[in-house]
């Protein structure tokens, strides 16, 4: 079943065509990888889907609804969760509070919170513990997120995005720059999510990591989708090899 | 004699605490560089003074002062959805100038530069607050209540969202938070308490002129917020008290009043400089100045 459909999406920055007539589909319950050299337009596609930047033209259809033009928070609440390429934790908040923020939007109701009707429930606390245990970071619960190492930040961002209610999880280079051990850990988590039926859209620069993980691979170069298919198909695609070797 | 003097300083300190903690809510907790705080304060002061002069009771005047200031707080937040964070400082500063100009020039209402005189001291439940000692009690109670309410906001999950906006607004949006509404609430609540502080000031001083909206007067409060520590209400209270009392000894070693005002600015500036050098998080703050 198709969950998200990108149709003829365009976005330029000045003279740069960052995304050029892109079309692709994402199947429910699968891992779709978006790969391509630096500057190919992958993150821009993510930002278009999230509503952080607005498309010049084209449609993004999610569950029969065109979401182009909606604000990022509305899009998020429709069922999108993501991590950014660069760290986006709330540095002055504790690790735990970074996670508590992800559950729902009850915390944006002024009177409900002021009058004390929005206590952290047992379910939320247990979920936070479970997720922290998953990445072996329970003991950092009370630390300010800004004090974590690069790899630890990536893990917290990942579990924050997992907690944030969603039907599509979008990950922008979750393993870029992390140690091989951590890369292993993150790929295990992603495979576990896939088993649980999650729909994941993954940007990854690293071919090996992606090809092991993905059901479908979409290759972008200079804003254009140059190839699309199963990992086996992509591995042997001449255009793709050229795009990577030509870097 | 000394006691009377002490009481008058304590009253100003208490009003200063309300102003400073409510400013902290926007600047320190939400990351909004709100330079319009004294405009809300002046709106509250004039609203309250005009109503009091027209014979309305204290509770009505102070609440209306707060609510009207809050209304302007909401209003000024409307454009901040469109403009970038950096421009909020400009927008609120512009608002401050506009309010100042209106107070100065709408003479029919505000009596212009001559100001409003003879504002009656409040009466409540048969108590007469024309004596400063009684008035101090009233101000202290309201300051405490204001502090507690703002404390409650900041320690609640709602306050956590405000802090997330300060740290990374885009990430907060991506988690689904309506950050526009949140910032508007923060500005509104902050302006409400500024209006309340303005009302108390008008009742205390019994004479108001447009200088209460002078943006230069905001500098000590920004200093208090930074010295106390961004994101720390306790620090803000301590800083408000210390910085209110700090220039006072100058009076006793024979400085004339006219110099005290200038000396106060210098002391604040000096203090601020030392903080920026040695304690970039302020005394109690957890948020580093950027
Ligand atoms: N906000 C922006 N303003 C201007 N140019 C941008 C912006 N975002 C991306 N670009 C440009 O668009 C192109 C695609 O960038 P990006 O989507 O980040 O690539 P990728 O994620 O595939 O490495 C690059 O040439 C980049 O410089
Ligand atoms: Mg990128």
Coordinates of C-alpha atoms and ligand atoms in Angstrom, one line a residue:
Chain A
X1 CA 0.0 0.0 0.0
X2 CA 1.3 3.4 -0.9
X3 CA 1.7 5.7 2.1
X4 CA 3.4 8.7 0.6
X5 CA 3.5 9.9 -2.9
X6 CA 5.8 12.6 -4.2
X7 CA 4.6 14.0 -7.5
X8 CA 6.7 16.2 -9.8
X9 CA 8.3 18.1 -7.0
X10 CA 10.4 21.2 -7.8
X11 CA 12.4 23.5 -5.6
X12 CA 15.2 25.9 -6.6
X13 CA 17.4 28.1 -4.6
X14 CA 18.5 31.0 -6.8
X15 CA 20.1 29.4 -9.7
X16 CA 20.4 25.9 -8.1
X17 CA 17.7 23.4 -8.9
X18 CA 17.9 21.5 -5.7
X19 CA 15.0 19.3 -6.5
X20 CA 14.1 18.8 -10.1
X21 CA 10.8 17.2 -11.1
X22 CA 11.1 14.5 -8.4
X23 CA 8.5 11.7 -8.2
X24 CA 8.5 8.6 -6.1
X25 CA 6.4 6.6 -3.8
X26 CA 6.8 5.1 -0.4
X27 CA 5.2 1.8 0.6
X28 CA 3.7 1.3 4.0
X29 CA 5.9 -0.9 6.2
X30 CA 9.0 -0.7 4.2
X31 CA 12.3 1.0 4.4
X32 CA 12.9 3.3 1.5
X33 CA 16.4 4.8 1.1
X34 CA 17.2 8.0 -0.6
X35 CA 20.8 8.0 -1.6
X36 CA 23.1 10.2 -3.8
X37 CA 26.2 12.3 -3.6
X38 CA 26.5 15.4 -1.5
X39 CA 24.3 18.2 -2.7
X40 CA 22.0 15.9 -4.6
X41 CA 18.9 17.4 -3.0
X42 CA 18.1 14.6 -0.5
X43 CA 17.8 16.8 2.6
X44 CA 15.8 19.4 0.5
X45 CA 13.3 16.6 -0.3
X46 CA 13.0 16.0 3.5
X47 CA 12.5 19.7 4.2
X48 CA 9.8 19.9 1.5
X49 CA 8.0 16.9 3.0
X50 CA 8.2 18.4 6.5
X51 CA 6.9 21.8 5.3
X52 CA 10.1 23.6 6.5
X53 CA 10.4 25.0 3.0
X54 CA 7.7 25.3 0.4
X55 CA 7.8 23.7 -3.0
X56 CA 7.8 25.7 -6.2
X57 CA 5.5 23.2 -7.7
X58 CA 4.4 19.6 -7.3
X59 CA 2.4 17.6 -4.8
X60 CA 3.2 15.6 -1.7
X61 CA 0.2 13.3 -1.1
X62 CA -0.1 11.5 2.2
X63 CA -3.1 9.3 2.9
X64 CA -5.0 10.9 0.0
X65 CA -4.2 14.4 1.2
X66 CA -1.9 17.0 -0.4
X67 CA 0.2 18.4 2.4
X68 CA 2.1 21.0 0.4
X69 CA 1.6 24.4 2.1
X70 CA 0.8 23.1 5.6
X71 CA 3.0 24.2 8.5
X72 CA 5.7 21.9 9.9
X73 CA 3.8 21.3 13.1
X74 CA 0.6 20.4 11.3
X75 CA 2.5 18.0 9.0
X76 CA 4.2 16.5 12.0
X77 CA 0.8 15.9 13.7
X78 CA -0.5 14.2 10.6
X79 CA 2.0 11.4 11.2
X80 CA 5.5 12.5 10.3
X81 CA 8.5 12.2 12.6
X82 CA 12.1 13.0 11.6
X83 CA 15.6 13.6 12.6
X84 CA 17.8 16.3 11.0
X85 CA 21.2 15.9 9.5
X86 CA 22.6 18.2 12.2
X87 CA 21.9 17.8 15.9
X88 CA 18.6 19.3 16.8
X89 CA 18.3 18.4 20.5
X90 CA 17.1 21.0 23.1
X91 CA 20.6 21.5 24.5
X92 CA 19.6 23.1 27.8
X93 CA 17.0 20.5 28.6
X94 CA 17.7 17.2 30.2
X95 CA 17.8 14.1 28.0
X96 CA 14.6 12.9 29.7
X97 CA 12.8 16.2 29.0
X98 CA 13.9 16.1 25.4
X99 CA 12.0 12.8 25.2
X100 CA 9.0 13.8 27.2
X101 CA 8.4 16.6 24.7
X102 CA 7.9 14.1 21.9
X103 CA 4.8 12.2 23.2
X104 CA 1.9 14.5 22.4
X105 CA 0.8 18.1 22.4
X106 CA -1.0 18.2 25.7
X107 CA 1.9 20.3 26.9
X108 CA 0.9 23.2 24.7
X109 CA -2.4 23.7 26.6
X110 CA -1.8 26.6 29.0
X111 CA -4.5 26.1 31.7
X112 CA -4.3 22.4 31.7
X113 CA -0.6 22.5 32.5
X114 CA -0.8 25.5 34.9
X115 CA -3.5 23.8 36.9
X116 CA -1.4 20.6 37.1
X117 CA -3.7 18.3 35.0
X118 CA -0.9 17.2 32.7
X119 CA 1.3 15.0 34.9
X120 CA 3.8 12.6 33.3
X121 CA 1.9 9.3 33.3
X122 CA 3.4 6.0 34.2
X123 CA 3.1 4.9 30.6
X124 CA 5.2 7.8 29.4
X125 CA 7.8 7.3 32.1
X126 CA 8.1 3.6 31.3
X127 CA 8.4 4.4 27.6
X128 CA 11.2 6.8 28.2
X129 CA 13.0 4.2 30.3
X130 CA 12.5 1.5 27.7
X131 CA 13.8 3.7 24.9
X132 CA 16.8 4.9 27.0
X133 CA 17.6 1.2 27.8
X134 CA 17.3 0.4 24.1
X135 CA 20.3 2.7 23.5
X136 CA 22.0 2.0 26.8
X137 CA 21.7 5.6 28.0
X138 CA 19.5 5.3 31.0
X139 CA 22.2 6.8 33.2
X140 CA 22.2 10.0 31.2
X141 CA 18.6 10.6 31.9
X142 CA 19.2 13.8 33.9
X143 CA 22.1 15.2 31.9
X144 CA 21.6 18.3 29.8
X145 CA 21.4 17.1 26.2
X146 CA 24.0 19.7 25.2
X147 CA 26.6 17.8 27.2
X148 CA 26.3 14.6 25.3
X149 CA 28.9 13.3 22.8
X150 CA 28.1 13.4 19.1
X151 CA 27.1 9.8 18.9
X152 CA 25.0 10.0 22.1
X153 CA 23.1 12.9 20.6
X154 CA 22.3 11.0 17.5
X155 CA 20.9 8.2 19.6
X156 CA 18.7 10.5 21.7
X157 CA 17.5 12.2 18.5
X158 CA 16.7 8.8 17.0
X159 CA 14.6 7.6 20.0
X160 CA 13.0 11.1 20.3
X161 CA 11.8 10.7 16.7
X162 CA 10.6 7.2 17.4
X163 CA 8.6 8.3 20.4
X164 CA 7.0 11.2 18.5
X165 CA 3.8 9.7 17.1
X166 CA 4.1 9.0 13.4
X167 CA 3.2 6.7 10.6
X168 CA 6.4 7.7 8.6
X169 CA 9.8 8.0 10.2
X170 CA 12.2 10.1 8.2
X171 CA 15.9 9.8 9.1
X172 CA 18.5 12.2 7.6
X173 CA 21.9 10.5 7.7
X174 CA 21.4 8.8 11.1
X175 CA 24.8 7.1 11.0
X176 CA 27.0 9.8 9.4
X177 CA 30.1 10.4 11.4
X178 CA 29.3 7.8 14.2
X179 CA 31.6 5.0 15.2
X180 CA 31.3 1.6 13.5
X181 CA 30.0 0.1 16.8
X182 CA 27.3 2.7 17.0
X183 CA 26.5 2.3 13.3
X184 CA 25.9 -1.4 14.1
X185 CA 23.7 -0.5 17.0
X186 CA 21.6 1.9 15.0
X187 CA 21.1 -0.5 12.1
X188 CA 19.9 -3.1 14.6
X189 CA 17.4 -0.6 15.9
X190 CA 16.1 0.2 12.5
X191 CA 15.8 -3.4 11.5
X192 CA 13.8 -4.0 14.7
X193 CA 11.5 -1.1 13.8
X194 CA 11.0 -2.6 10.4
X195 CA 10.0 -5.9 11.9
X196 CA 7.4 -4.0 13.9
X197 CA 6.0 -2.7 10.7
X198 CA 7.3 0.9 10.7
X199 CA 7.5 2.9 7.5
X200 CA 10.9 4.5 7.2
X201 CA 12.4 6.9 4.8
X202 CA 16.1 7.0 5.2
X203 CA 18.8 9.3 3.7
X204 CA 22.2 7.8 3.8
X205 CA 25.4 8.6 2.1
X206 CA 26.9 5.3 2.8
X207 CA 26.0 2.7 0.1
X208 CA 26.8 -0.4 2.1
X209 CA 24.7 0.6 5.1
X210 CA 21.8 1.5 2.9
X211 CA 21.8 -1.4 0.5
X212 CA 21.8 -3.8 3.5
X213 CA 18.9 -2.1 5.1
X214 CA 16.5 -0.9 2.4
X215 CA 13.6 -2.6 0.5
X216 CA 13.7 0.1 -2.1
X217 CA 16.4 2.6 -3.1
X218 CA 15.9 5.9 -4.8
X219 CA 19.0 7.5 -6.2
X220 CA 19.2 11.3 -6.7
X221 CA 21.8 13.3 -8.4
X222 CA 21.7 17.1 -8.9
X223 CA 18.0 17.2 -7.9
X224 CA 16.9 14.4 -10.3
X225 CA 15.9 10.9 -9.5
X226 CA 18.3 8.9 -11.7
X227 CA 17.4 5.4 -10.6
X228 CA 14.9 3.6 -8.4
X229 CA 14.5 -0.1 -7.5
X230 CA 15.6 -2.9 -5.2
X231 CA 19.1 -2.8 -3.7
X232 CA 20.3 -5.5 -6.1
X233 CA 19.0 -3.6 -9.0
X234 CA 20.7 -0.4 -7.8
X235 CA 24.0 -2.1 -7.1
X236 CA 24.5 -3.0 -10.7
X237 CA 23.1 0.2 -12.2
X238 CA 25.7 1.9 -14.4
X239 CA 24.3 5.5 -13.9
X240 CA 24.5 5.0 -10.1
X241 CA 28.0 3.8 -10.2
X242 CA 29.0 6.7 -12.4
X243 CA 27.3 9.2 -10.0
X244 CA 29.3 7.8 -7.1
X245 CA 32.6 7.3 -8.9
X246 CA 32.3 10.7 -10.5
X247 CA 32.3 12.5 -7.2
Chain B
X1 CA 13.1 57.8 59.1
X2 CA 15.4 55.0 58.0
X3 CA 12.6 52.5 58.2
X4 CA 10.4 54.7 55.9
X5 CA 13.3 54.8 53.5
X6 CA 13.8 51.1 53.6
X7 CA 10.1 50.4 53.0
X8 CA 10.1 52.6 50.0
X9 CA 13.0 50.7 48.5
X10 CA 11.4 47.4 49.3
X11 CA 8.3 48.5 47.5
X12 CA 10.3 49.3 44.4
X13 CA 12.2 46.1 44.7
X14 CA 9.0 44.1 44.9
X15 CA 7.6 45.8 41.8
X16 CA 11.0 45.2 40.1
X17 CA 10.7 41.5 40.9
X18 CA 7.4 41.3 39.1
X19 CA 8.8 43.1 36.1
X20 CA 12.0 41.0 36.1
X21 CA 10.5 37.6 36.5
X22 CA 7.9 38.3 33.8
X23 CA 10.6 39.5 31.5
X24 CA 12.6 36.3 32.3
X25 CA 9.6 34.3 31.1
X26 CA 10.0 35.7 27.6
X27 CA 13.7 36.4 27.3
X28 CA 15.1 33.5 29.4
X29 CA 12.6 30.8 29.0
X30 CA 11.2 31.3 25.5
X31 CA 14.2 33.0 23.9
X32 CA 12.3 36.0 22.8
X33 CA 14.3 39.2 22.9
X34 CA 11.4 41.2 24.2
X35 CA 12.3 44.9 24.3
X36 CA 8.7 46.0 24.7
X37 CA 8.4 45.1 28.4
X38 CA 8.2 48.6 29.7
X39 CA 5.6 49.5 27.1
X40 CA 3.3 46.8 28.6
X41 CA 4.3 48.2 32.0
X42 CA 3.4 51.7 31.0
X43 CA 0.1 50.6 29.5
X44 CA -0.7 48.9 32.8
X45 CA 0.3 51.9 34.8
X46 CA -1.8 54.4 32.7
X47 CA -4.8 52.1 32.5
X48 CA -4.8 51.6 36.2
X49 CA -4.2 55.3 37.0
X50 CA -7.0 56.5 34.7
X51 CA -9.4 54.0 36.1
X52 CA -8.4 54.8 39.7
X53 CA -8.8 58.5 39.0
X54 CA -12.3 57.7 37.7
X55 CA -13.1 56.1 41.0
X56 CA -12.9 52.4 40.1
X57 CA -11.8 50.0 42.8
X58 CA -8.3 48.6 43.2
X59 CA -8.9 45.0 42.1
X60 CA -10.7 46.2 39.0
X61 CA -8.0 48.6 38.0
X62 CA -5.1 46.2 38.5
X63 CA -6.8 43.4 36.6
X64 CA -7.8 45.6 33.8
X65 CA -4.3 46.9 33.6
X66 CA -3.0 43.3 33.4
X67 CA -5.5 42.2 30.8
X68 CA -5.1 45.2 28.6
X69 CA -1.3 44.8 28.7
X70 CA -1.8 41.1 27.9
X71 CA -4.0 42.1 24.9
X72 CA -1.1 44.2 23.5
X73 CA 1.2 41.3 24.3
X74 CA -0.9 39.1 22.0
X75 CA -1.1 41.8 19.4
X76 CA 2.6 42.3 19.1
X77 CA 3.1 38.5 18.8
X78 CA 0.9 38.3 15.7
X79 CA 3.6 39.5 13.2
X80 CA 6.3 37.4 14.9
X81 CA 4.9 34.4 13.1
X82 CA 6.1 35.8 9.9
X83 CA 9.3 37.6 10.8
X84 CA 12.5 36.0 12.0
X85 CA 13.4 35.8 15.6
X86 CA 16.0 38.6 15.4
X87 CA 13.4 41.0 14.2
X88 CA 11.3 40.5 17.3
X89 CA 13.7 42.8 19.2
X90 CA 13.1 45.5 16.6
X91 CA 9.4 45.0 16.5
X92 CA 9.0 45.2 20.3
X93 CA 11.4 48.1 20.4
X94 CA 9.3 49.9 17.8
X95 CA 6.3 49.2 19.9
X96 CA 7.9 50.7 22.9
X97 CA 8.6 54.0 21.0
X98 CA 5.0 54.0 19.7
X99 CA 3.6 53.7 23.2
X100 CA 5.9 56.3 24.5
X101 CA 4.9 58.7 21.7
X102 CA 1.2 58.0 22.3
X103 CA 1.5 58.7 26.1
X104 CA 3.3 61.9 25.3
X105 CA 1.0 63.2 22.6
X106 CA -2.5 61.9 23.4
X107 CA -2.8 64.8 25.9
X108 CA -6.6 64.5 26.2
X109 CA -6.2 61.1 27.8
X110 CA -2.8 61.1 29.3
X111 CA -2.2 64.7 30.0
X112 CA 0.9 64.5 27.9
X113 CA 4.3 65.4 29.4
X114 CA 2.6 66.9 32.5
X115 CA 1.5 63.4 33.5
X116 CA -1.3 62.2 35.7
X117 CA -1.2 63.4 39.3
X118 CA -3.2 62.6 42.4
X119 CA -3.7 58.9 41.8
X120 CA -5.4 57.6 44.9
X121 CA -3.9 54.9 47.0
X122 CA -5.9 51.7 47.0
X123 CA -8.5 50.7 49.5
X124 CA -9.3 47.0 49.9
X125 CA -11.6 45.1 52.3
X126 CA -11.7 48.3 54.4
X127 CA -7.9 48.5 54.6
X128 CA -6.3 51.7 53.7
X129 CA -3.0 51.4 51.8
X130 CA -2.1 55.1 51.9
X131 CA 0.6 54.2 54.4
X132 CA 3.7 52.8 52.8
X133 CA 4.0 50.0 55.3
X134 CA 0.6 48.7 54.4
X135 CA 1.2 49.2 50.8
X136 CA 4.4 47.2 51.0
X137 CA 2.4 44.3 52.4
X138 CA 0.0 44.5 49.4
X139 CA 2.9 44.7 46.9
X140 CA 4.7 41.9 48.5
X141 CA 1.7 39.6 48.4
X142 CA 1.1 40.4 44.7
X143 CA 4.8 39.9 43.9
X144 CA 4.8 36.6 45.6
X145 CA 1.7 35.5 43.8
X146 CA 3.2 36.6 40.5
X147 CA 6.4 34.8 41.2
X148 CA 4.5 31.6 42.1
X149 CA 2.3 31.7 39.0
X150 CA 5.3 32.2 36.7
X151 CA 7.2 29.5 38.6
X152 CA 4.3 27.2 38.0
X153 CA 4.3 27.9 34.3
X154 CA 8.0 27.3 34.0
X155 CA 8.1 24.0 35.9
X156 CA 5.1 22.6 34.0
X157 CA 5.2 20.7 30.7
X158 CA 4.0 24.0 29.2
X159 CA 7.2 25.7 30.4
X160 CA 9.2 22.8 28.9
X161 CA 7.8 23.5 25.5
X162 CA 8.7 27.2 25.9
X163 CA 12.3 26.2 26.7
X164 CA 12.4 23.9 23.7
X165 CA 11.4 26.8 21.5
X166 CA 14.3 28.8 23.0
X167 CA 16.7 26.0 22.3
X168 CA 15.6 25.0 18.9
X169 CA 12.3 26.2 17.5
X170 CA 12.5 24.2 14.3
X171 CA 12.9 21.0 16.3
X172 CA 9.9 21.9 18.5
X173 CA 7.8 22.4 15.3
X174 CA 8.9 19.1 14.0
X175 CA 7.7 17.5 17.2
X176 CA 4.3 19.0 16.4
X177 CA 4.3 22.0 18.7
X178 CA 2.4 25.0 17.5
X179 CA 5.3 27.3 18.4
X180 CA 3.4 30.4 17.2
X181 CA 0.7 29.9 19.8
X182 CA 3.3 29.1 22.4
X183 CA 5.2 32.3 21.8
X184 CA 2.0 34.3 21.8
X185 CA 1.0 32.8 25.2
X186 CA 4.5 33.6 26.6
X187 CA 4.3 37.2 25.4
X188 CA 0.7 37.5 26.7
X189 CA 1.4 36.2 30.2
X190 CA 4.6 38.2 30.4
X191 CA 2.8 41.4 29.4
X192 CA 0.0 40.6 31.9
X193 CA 2.4 40.7 34.8
X194 CA 4.2 43.8 33.4
X195 CA 0.8 45.5 33.4
X196 CA 0.2 44.4 37.0
X197 CA 3.6 45.8 38.0
X198 CA 2.7 49.1 36.2
X199 CA -0.6 49.3 38.1
X200 CA 1.2 48.9 41.4
X201 CA 3.8 51.5 40.4
X202 CA 1.0 54.0 39.5
X203 CA -0.7 53.4 42.9
X204 CA 2.6 53.7 44.8
X205 CA 4.0 56.7 43.1
X206 CA 0.6 58.5 42.7
X207 CA 2.0 60.5 39.8
X208 CA 2.7 59.1 36.3
X209 CA 4.4 60.6 33.3
X210 CA 5.5 59.0 30.0
X211 CA 9.1 58.4 31.3
X212 CA 7.8 55.1 32.7
X213 CA 7.7 53.9 29.1
X214 CA 11.3 55.1 28.4
X215 CA 13.1 52.2 26.8
X216 CA 16.3 53.1 28.5
X217 CA 14.7 52.1 31.7
X218 CA 14.6 48.6 30.4
X219 CA 18.4 48.2 30.6
X220 CA 18.5 47.5 34.4
X221 CA 15.8 44.8 34.0
X222 CA 17.6 43.2 31.1
X223 CA 20.7 43.3 33.3
X224 CA 18.8 41.7 36.2
X225 CA 17.5 38.9 33.9
X226 CA 21.0 38.2 32.6
X227 CA 22.8 38.5 35.9
X228 CA 20.3 36.4 37.7
X229 CA 20.7 33.8 34.9
X230 CA 18.6 33.1 31.9
X231 CA 16.1 30.5 32.7
X232 CA 16.4 31.0 36.5
X233 CA 13.6 32.7 38.4
X234 CA 15.3 32.4 41.8
X235 CA 18.4 34.1 40.3
X236 CA 16.2 36.8 38.9
X237 CA 14.6 37.6 42.3
X238 CA 18.0 37.7 44.0
X239 CA 19.4 39.9 41.2
X240 CA 16.4 42.2 41.3
X241 CA 16.8 42.8 45.1
X242 CA 20.5 43.1 45.0
X243 CA 20.5 45.5 42.0
X244 CA 17.8 47.6 43.6
X245 CA 19.8 48.1 46.8
X246 CA 23.3 48.2 45.3
X247 CA 23.4 51.9 44.3
X248 CA 21.7 53.0 47.5
X249 CA 24.7 53.4 49.7
X250 CA 25.9 56.1 47.4
X251 CA 23.1 58.2 48.9
X252 CA 24.7 58.0 52.3
X253 CA 28.2 59.0 51.3
X254 CA 26.7 62.3 50.1
X255 CA 26.0 61.7 46.4
X256 CA 23.2 63.9 45.2
X257 CA 20.1 62.2 43.8
X258 CA 20.7 63.5 40.3
X259 CA 24.0 61.5 40.1
X260 CA 22.5 58.4 41.7
X261 CA 20.4 57.7 38.6
X262 CA 23.5 57.8 36.3
X263 CA 25.6 55.9 38.8
X264 CA 23.0 53.2 38.8
X265 CA 23.3 52.8 35.1
X266 CA 27.1 52.6 35.4
X267 CA 26.9 50.0 38.2
X268 CA 24.5 47.9 36.1
X269 CA 26.7 48.1 33.1
X270 CA 29.8 47.2 35.1
X271 CA 28.1 44.3 36.8
X272 CA 26.8 43.1 33.4
X273 CA 30.3 43.3 31.9
X274 CA 31.8 41.3 34.8
X275 CA 29.1 38.6 34.5
X276 CA 29.6 38.3 30.8
X277 CA 33.3 37.8 31.4
X278 CA 33.3 35.5 34.4
X279 CA 29.9 33.9 34.6
X280 CA 28.3 33.6 31.2
X281 CA 25.4 31.7 32.6
X282 CA 24.6 34.3 35.2
X283 CA 24.6 33.4 38.9
X284 CA 21.9 30.8 38.8
X285 CA 21.2 30.2 35.2
X286 CA 21.6 27.1 33.2
X287 CA 21.4 28.7 29.8
X288 CA 24.5 30.0 28.3
X289 CA 24.4 33.4 26.6
X290 CA 24.9 33.2 22.9
Ligands
LIG1 N1 18.2 26.7 2.3 C1 18.9 26.6 1.2 N2 19.3 27.8 0.6 C2 20.1 27.7 -0.5 N3 20.5 26.6 -1.1 C3 20.2 25.5 -0.5 C4 19.4 25.4 0.7 N4 19.3 24.1 1.0 C5 19.9 23.4 0.1 N5 20.5 24.2 -0.8 C6 21.3 23.7 -2.0 O1 20.5 22.7 -2.6 C7 21.3 21.7 -3.0 C8 20.9 20.4 -2.4 O2 21.2 20.4 -1.0 P1 20.8 19.2 0.0 O3 19.3 18.9 -0.2 O4 21.2 19.6 1.3 O5 21.6 18.0 -0.6 P2 21.9 16.6 0.1 O6 21.1 16.5 1.4 O7 21.6 15.6 -0.9 O8 23.4 16.6 0.4 C9 22.8 22.1 -2.7 O9 23.3 22.6 -3.8 C10 22.6 23.1 -1.6 O10 23.6 24.0 -1.6
LIG2 MG1 21.7 16.3 3.3

